[in-house]
Amino acid sequence: MPEPNLPVDDLVACHSCDLLHEKTALGEGEKAWCSRCGSLLYRTNNNTIEISLALTIASLLLFLFAQLLPFLSIDVDGNKTTIYLISTIDTLSQLDNVLLGIAGALFLVIIPLGVLLLDLLLLSALYSNKRPLTLFARQLLLLIGRLAPWNMLEIFLLGVLVTIVKLASIAEISLHQGFWAFVALVMINLFVSTTLEPEELWQAIDKH
Amino acid sequence: MAGHRQALTAMQAGLASCHVCGKLQSCTADHCVRCGSRLYQRKPFSVQRSWAFLITALILYLPANLYPIMNTTSLGVKDEKTIIGGVILLWSMKSYPVAVIIFTASIVIPLLKFLVISLLLFSIWKGHSGKLNQQTRLFRIIEYIGPWSMIDVFVVILLVALIQFGGIATVLPGSAAMAFAGMVITTMLSAISFDTRLLWDSE
Ligand SMILES: [Zn+2]
Ligand SMILES: [Zn+2]
């Protein structure tokens, strides 16, 4: 039943199978699915720009705490070492394994911090509602989209847990404030990424 | 289910949804009206790029598993462990949950990714339709779980940083660590290059 004369803006194409659907209005928290392949077509955003901005600022603070406060310490027969997340990069760079140092810096610091800072800039630009932000905001959102798949904080958290279990048999491990800040950061990140819809951000930019 | 079903795909209707921002628009333009990215109806050279990254990943998979991922020196005794060697050690120490996590993340997930992506690429090549619903869902699952393979690299990074008590023990990253990280990154690039729409085009 194709409606050939529907305007393009009233249509949506499935990102998995390309089938066209007519857009319908959704209630809060509702999702629209593709009738052919079952993929998610679009959904409504439960988060306002304001809430997302607040969560981003909280995440940035938690990120700083996680990096700069003691993360965890290991005690072997009274020999105690405390590490900071930020110092792991330093340790790696002192070895002759430069590539692993770069990988660590990228995945543990540069990419997550970059995404948070870009989020902060974009959301505060949208929130303050100043013109002209279009070109700038578009570039920011493009960059965020490119970096997103490489943001692996929750995977790193599982890595931390595995490390703790591995070491628990030979040494005493204690967790510090940095670790708990990191856990909170991952929780907030997961919440934001399931509620913040890029499409709605694009539409918010389009409205300016 | 949203809207009523239109029998057309965007491509058949002369439309394209931008690969970067998702905006649906006429495919006659060179660049997306919303984000300015190059506009394509399908990801350019999707199959070739996907294969290229996948084959690179397969090549890296060998050193990643054959060489030690971690070198431990404890009281002058050297110990080199490959990924699978580490899993066996964990299992023998009765750390079953961790052994299962590492085995799944480091061995099973990469193999599943190789298998699924190459099967789907073959399916596109042969123009077979088969169960497209399942193939699409399978791809989305693989795409989601792929990055979790990085766990072991993060564990190595943490152990190296943690175990620095002068003289008693040192832990150094083995040559497999970088090969392994490279393998995970290239399989992710392979998945990012893959376009599930190509599966449905033959329908
Ligand atoms: Zn679909
Ligand atoms: Zn676009």
XYZ file of C-alpha atoms and ligand atoms in Angstrom:
413
model
C 0.000 0.000 0.000
C 2.565 2.605 -0.973
C 1.512 6.203 -0.663
C 3.671 7.706 -3.376
C 2.881 11.311 -2.560
C 3.708 11.337 1.132
C 6.368 13.952 1.965
C 9.756 12.456 2.800
C 9.640 13.882 6.305
C 6.600 11.737 7.128
C 8.507 8.582 6.248
C 11.214 6.637 7.984
C 13.458 3.949 6.471
C 14.556 0.980 8.565
C 18.311 1.181 9.172
C 18.659 -2.583 8.996
C 16.565 -3.467 5.915
C 15.705 -0.107 4.285
C 11.920 -0.681 4.241
C 9.914 2.550 4.295
C 7.370 3.148 7.034
C 5.006 5.990 7.690
C 5.910 7.834 10.874
C 3.364 7.789 13.653
C 3.343 9.802 16.838
C 4.607 7.854 19.848
C 3.728 8.255 23.492
C 6.442 8.850 26.056
C 8.930 5.996 26.267
C 7.359 4.157 23.323
C 9.320 2.575 20.499
C 8.523 1.878 16.851
C 9.734 -1.345 15.247
C 10.273 -2.345 11.620
C 7.424 -4.511 10.320
C 9.777 -6.599 8.176
C 12.972 -7.244 10.142
C 11.923 -6.215 13.653
C 14.688 -3.652 14.175
C 14.134 -0.491 16.172
C 12.914 2.323 13.885
C 12.765 5.196 16.340
C 11.753 5.983 19.883
C 10.904 8.924 22.017
C 13.405 10.495 24.309
C 12.517 10.373 27.988
C 15.357 12.698 28.783
C 15.167 16.404 28.285
C 18.270 18.307 27.218
C 18.375 19.695 30.739
C 18.552 16.282 32.434
C 21.113 15.005 29.938
C 23.245 18.074 30.543
C 23.079 17.569 34.312
C 24.058 13.894 33.927
C 26.948 14.811 31.639
C 28.329 17.277 34.189
C 27.977 14.625 36.914
C 29.777 12.106 34.660
C 32.643 14.503 34.058
C 33.129 15.000 37.795
C 32.979 11.255 38.415
C 35.473 10.734 35.598
C 37.907 13.128 37.266
C 37.419 11.408 40.648
C 37.923 7.976 39.057
C 41.165 9.094 37.427
C 42.678 11.180 40.214
C 41.588 9.454 43.442
C 43.215 6.187 44.608
C 41.638 3.408 42.530
C 42.627 0.184 44.243
C 45.473 -1.211 46.227
C 47.125 -4.591 46.417
C 48.749 -5.999 49.513
C 51.162 -8.933 49.282
C 52.722 -9.861 52.622
C 52.587 -6.270 53.831
C 53.924 -4.929 50.546
C 51.256 -2.452 49.593
C 50.849 -0.733 46.212
C 48.082 1.728 45.446
C 47.306 2.598 41.872
C 45.535 5.513 40.292
C 43.751 4.960 37.012
C 45.714 7.789 35.432
C 49.006 6.258 36.578
C 48.358 2.997 34.704
C 48.978 4.927 31.473
C 52.195 6.309 32.905
C 53.375 2.817 33.902
C 52.618 1.443 30.459
C 54.446 4.253 28.729
C 57.572 3.499 30.798
C 57.711 -0.001 29.356
C 59.024 -0.460 25.857
C 55.510 -1.394 24.767
C 54.549 1.971 23.310
C 51.530 0.662 21.383
C 49.887 -0.805 24.472
C 50.464 2.516 26.240
C 48.721 4.316 23.392
C 45.849 1.809 23.407
C 45.472 2.226 27.172
C 45.514 6.033 26.923
C 42.940 5.984 24.115
C 40.473 3.550 25.688
C 40.844 4.600 29.321
C 41.220 8.362 29.056
C 41.108 10.076 25.675
C 37.976 8.561 24.109
C 35.722 8.533 27.214
C 36.850 12.023 28.233
C 36.502 13.264 24.651
C 32.927 11.978 24.378
C 32.001 13.557 27.713
C 33.495 16.934 26.757
C 31.814 16.897 23.344
C 28.495 15.965 25.011
C 28.971 18.848 27.430
C 29.631 21.345 24.636
C 26.743 20.147 22.488
C 24.174 19.911 25.261
C 25.102 23.261 26.766
C 24.907 24.849 23.297
C 21.424 23.367 22.798
C 20.397 24.259 26.330
C 21.507 27.901 26.158
C 19.657 28.102 22.827
C 22.053 30.645 21.324
C 22.276 31.135 17.595
C 24.140 30.455 15.435
C 25.160 27.067 16.722
C 24.110 24.948 13.773
C 27.393 24.229 12.050
C 29.273 23.878 15.324
C 26.616 21.611 16.856
C 26.471 19.435 13.747
C 30.234 18.909 13.828
C 30.052 18.008 17.514
C 27.280 15.469 17.013
C 29.124 13.929 14.051
C 32.250 13.483 16.168
C 30.276 12.011 19.075
C 28.732 9.472 16.704
C 32.150 8.478 15.367
C 33.667 8.022 18.814
C 30.702 6.233 20.418
C 31.523 2.634 19.328
C 35.002 2.978 20.842
C 33.800 4.075 24.257
C 34.370 0.922 26.321
C 34.092 1.999 29.942
C 31.669 -0.765 30.952
C 33.962 -3.352 29.382
C 36.896 -1.937 31.311
C 34.834 -2.249 34.497
C 34.388 -5.980 33.842
C 38.148 -6.121 33.248
C 38.716 -4.557 36.681
C 36.441 -7.126 38.315
C 38.240 -10.002 36.577
C 41.606 -8.593 37.702
C 40.392 -8.373 41.293
C 39.223 -11.988 41.287
C 42.489 -13.118 39.666
C 44.597 -11.392 42.294
C 42.366 -12.193 45.265
C 43.979 -15.608 45.665
C 47.533 -14.289 46.005
C 47.011 -10.883 47.567
C 44.648 -8.683 49.466
C 42.839 -6.183 47.270
C 41.091 -3.120 48.576
C 38.907 -0.829 46.542
C 39.050 2.910 46.982
C 37.016 6.021 46.131
C 38.312 6.117 42.564
C 36.873 2.670 41.893
C 33.435 3.586 43.266
C 33.400 6.829 41.275
C 34.166 4.707 38.220
C 31.274 2.318 38.953
C 28.887 5.277 39.312
C 30.221 6.754 36.068
C 29.550 3.517 34.162
C 26.013 3.333 35.589
C 25.213 6.899 34.510
C 26.775 6.268 31.090
C 24.634 3.194 30.522
C 21.522 5.142 31.541
C 22.340 8.098 29.278
C 23.167 5.923 26.265
C 19.865 4.044 26.525
C 17.812 7.229 26.830
C 19.649 9.793 24.713
C 18.546 9.365 21.120
C 20.869 10.917 18.473
C 17.899 11.441 16.142
C 16.256 13.732 18.688
C 19.470 15.705 19.056
C 19.616 16.100 15.267
C 16.039 17.319 15.275
C 16.805 19.721 18.114
C 19.695 21.129 16.059
C 17.461 21.355 12.960
C 14.964 23.461 14.886
C 17.510 26.200 15.517
C 4.493 -1.641 14.938
C 4.744 1.838 13.582
C 2.728 3.144 10.735
C 1.257 0.962 8.096
C 3.526 -1.024 5.918
C 4.855 0.520 2.749
C 5.843 -2.060 0.211
C 8.837 -0.026 -0.933
C 12.348 0.287 0.347
C 13.965 3.710 0.470
C 16.231 2.683 -2.396
C 13.277 1.656 -4.585
C 11.598 4.979 -3.815
C 14.680 6.933 -4.884
C 15.446 7.898 -1.288
C 18.499 7.432 0.887
C 18.907 7.568 4.640
C 22.217 9.161 5.582
C 24.666 6.621 7.061
C 25.903 9.097 9.588
C 22.834 10.948 10.886
C 19.982 8.800 9.532
C 18.151 11.618 7.721
C 15.884 10.324 4.944
C 16.146 12.361 1.758
C 16.210 12.214 -2.018
C 19.206 10.214 -3.226
C 20.001 12.705 -5.967
C 22.087 14.912 -3.667
C 25.807 14.253 -3.197
C 25.836 15.314 0.424
C 23.390 14.906 3.274
C 21.172 17.979 3.719
C 21.383 17.648 7.478
C 24.942 16.694 8.427
C 26.859 17.271 5.182
C 28.327 13.751 5.017
C 28.629 12.046 1.642
C 25.263 10.482 0.814
C 25.020 6.848 -0.230
C 22.084 4.471 -0.480
C 24.317 1.637 0.700
C 27.608 1.846 2.531
C 30.310 2.242 -0.139
C 32.373 -0.898 -0.814
C 30.696 -2.471 2.195
C 31.438 -6.094 1.232
C 35.042 -5.438 0.199
C 35.863 -3.392 3.291
C 34.151 -5.863 5.570
C 36.157 -8.742 4.064
C 39.419 -6.807 4.199
C 39.062 -6.030 7.903
C 37.849 -9.527 8.683
C 40.820 -11.163 6.947
C 43.224 -8.813 8.751
C 41.553 -9.789 12.013
C 41.877 -13.504 11.183
C 45.596 -13.059 10.504
C 46.030 -11.228 13.826
C 44.055 -13.943 15.592
C 46.973 -16.380 15.127
C 49.745 -14.452 16.944
C 47.123 -13.303 19.463
C 46.589 -16.913 20.488
C 50.004 -18.450 19.838
C 52.199 -15.892 21.598
C 52.096 -15.167 25.333
C 49.752 -12.368 26.348
C 51.540 -11.859 29.651
C 55.055 -12.530 30.928
C 55.362 -12.924 34.676
C 58.616 -13.073 36.561
C 58.226 -14.164 40.148
C 61.316 -14.658 42.367
C 63.433 -15.032 39.271
C 61.140 -17.651 37.761
C 59.849 -16.709 34.328
C 56.358 -17.662 33.266
C 54.774 -16.965 29.917
C 51.078 -17.493 29.418
C 49.053 -17.551 26.240
C 45.359 -16.649 26.418
C 44.265 -20.280 26.473
C 47.075 -21.114 28.925
C 45.701 -18.431 31.233
C 42.197 -19.864 30.952
C 43.458 -23.373 31.786
C 45.371 -22.039 34.775
C 42.296 -20.184 36.056
C 40.216 -23.328 35.614
C 42.742 -25.470 37.499
C 42.711 -22.899 40.299
C 38.929 -23.344 40.476
C 38.253 -19.748 39.374
C 35.468 -21.047 37.168
C 33.468 -17.828 36.573
C 36.565 -15.854 35.557
C 37.827 -18.717 33.387
C 34.456 -18.788 31.616
C 34.407 -14.984 31.149
C 37.919 -14.891 29.654
C 37.296 -17.959 27.501
C 34.046 -16.492 26.151
C 35.398 -12.981 25.593
C 38.781 -13.947 24.156
C 38.129 -17.175 22.263
C 34.412 -17.713 21.638
C 33.291 -14.168 20.724
C 36.037 -13.565 18.111
C 35.363 -16.974 16.518
C 31.609 -16.287 16.469
C 32.286 -12.913 14.871
C 34.474 -14.442 12.153
C 31.871 -17.107 11.502
C 28.795 -14.878 11.413
C 30.278 -12.018 9.385
C 31.792 -14.354 6.785
C 28.531 -16.339 6.508
C 26.575 -13.122 5.987
C 29.096 -11.886 3.418
C 28.749 -15.194 1.558
C 24.985 -14.889 1.782
C 25.139 -11.435 0.137
C 27.531 -12.710 -2.526
C 25.303 -15.639 -3.461
C 22.116 -13.559 -3.316
C 20.607 -16.167 -1.021
C 17.811 -14.807 1.058
C 17.273 -17.542 3.667
C 16.039 -16.408 7.036
C 16.853 -12.714 6.762
C 15.175 -11.832 10.049
C 17.476 -14.171 11.918
C 20.547 -13.098 9.967
C 19.873 -9.451 10.785
C 19.327 -10.199 14.463
C 22.445 -12.372 14.560
C 24.478 -9.511 13.120
C 23.142 -7.037 15.695
C 24.067 -9.447 18.514
C 27.577 -9.942 17.124
C 27.956 -6.194 16.674
C 26.981 -5.647 20.308
C 29.147 -8.334 21.925
C 32.238 -7.746 19.755
C 33.930 -5.041 21.868
C 33.631 -7.218 25.017
C 36.607 -9.192 23.723
C 38.782 -6.323 24.940
C 38.441 -7.533 28.563
C 41.683 -9.512 28.503
C 43.661 -6.552 27.156
C 42.321 -4.412 29.994
C 43.207 -7.124 32.508
C 46.792 -7.172 31.201
C 47.015 -3.372 31.399
C 45.774 -3.441 35.005
C 48.012 -6.311 36.091
C 51.076 -4.662 34.567
C 50.275 -1.444 36.408
C 49.434 -3.190 39.687
C 52.208 -5.680 40.083
C 55.252 -3.512 40.442
C 56.742 -4.640 43.740
C 60.405 -4.285 43.071
C 62.156 -7.607 42.624
C 59.436 -9.856 43.993
C 57.396 -10.063 40.827
C 57.019 -8.221 37.567
C 54.353 -8.548 34.935
C 55.014 -7.470 31.381
C 52.600 -7.428 28.481
C 53.367 -10.203 25.991
C 53.546 -9.795 22.242
C 50.054 -11.268 21.889
C 48.476 -8.341 23.742
C 48.828 -5.884 20.861
C 47.909 -8.496 18.252
C 44.818 -9.268 20.267
C 43.801 -5.608 20.637
C 44.377 -5.153 16.896
C 42.215 -8.204 16.208
C 39.321 -6.797 18.271
C 39.608 -3.388 16.604
C 39.678 -4.830 13.075
C 36.659 -7.089 13.720
C 34.816 -4.020 15.008
C 35.776 -2.129 11.842
C 34.572 -5.086 9.794
C 31.181 -4.944 11.547
C 30.987 -1.152 11.156
C 31.636 -1.516 7.398
C 28.974 -4.188 7.014
C 25.596 -3.053 5.655
C 22.683 -5.316 6.677
C 20.533 -3.711 3.970
C 22.535 -5.640 1.370
C 21.101 -8.864 2.825
C 17.560 -7.659 2.143
C 18.234 -6.239 -1.317
C 18.015 -9.661 -2.920
C 14.500 -10.175 -1.587
Zn 13.732 -3.428 8.868
Zn 23.497 13.006 7.400
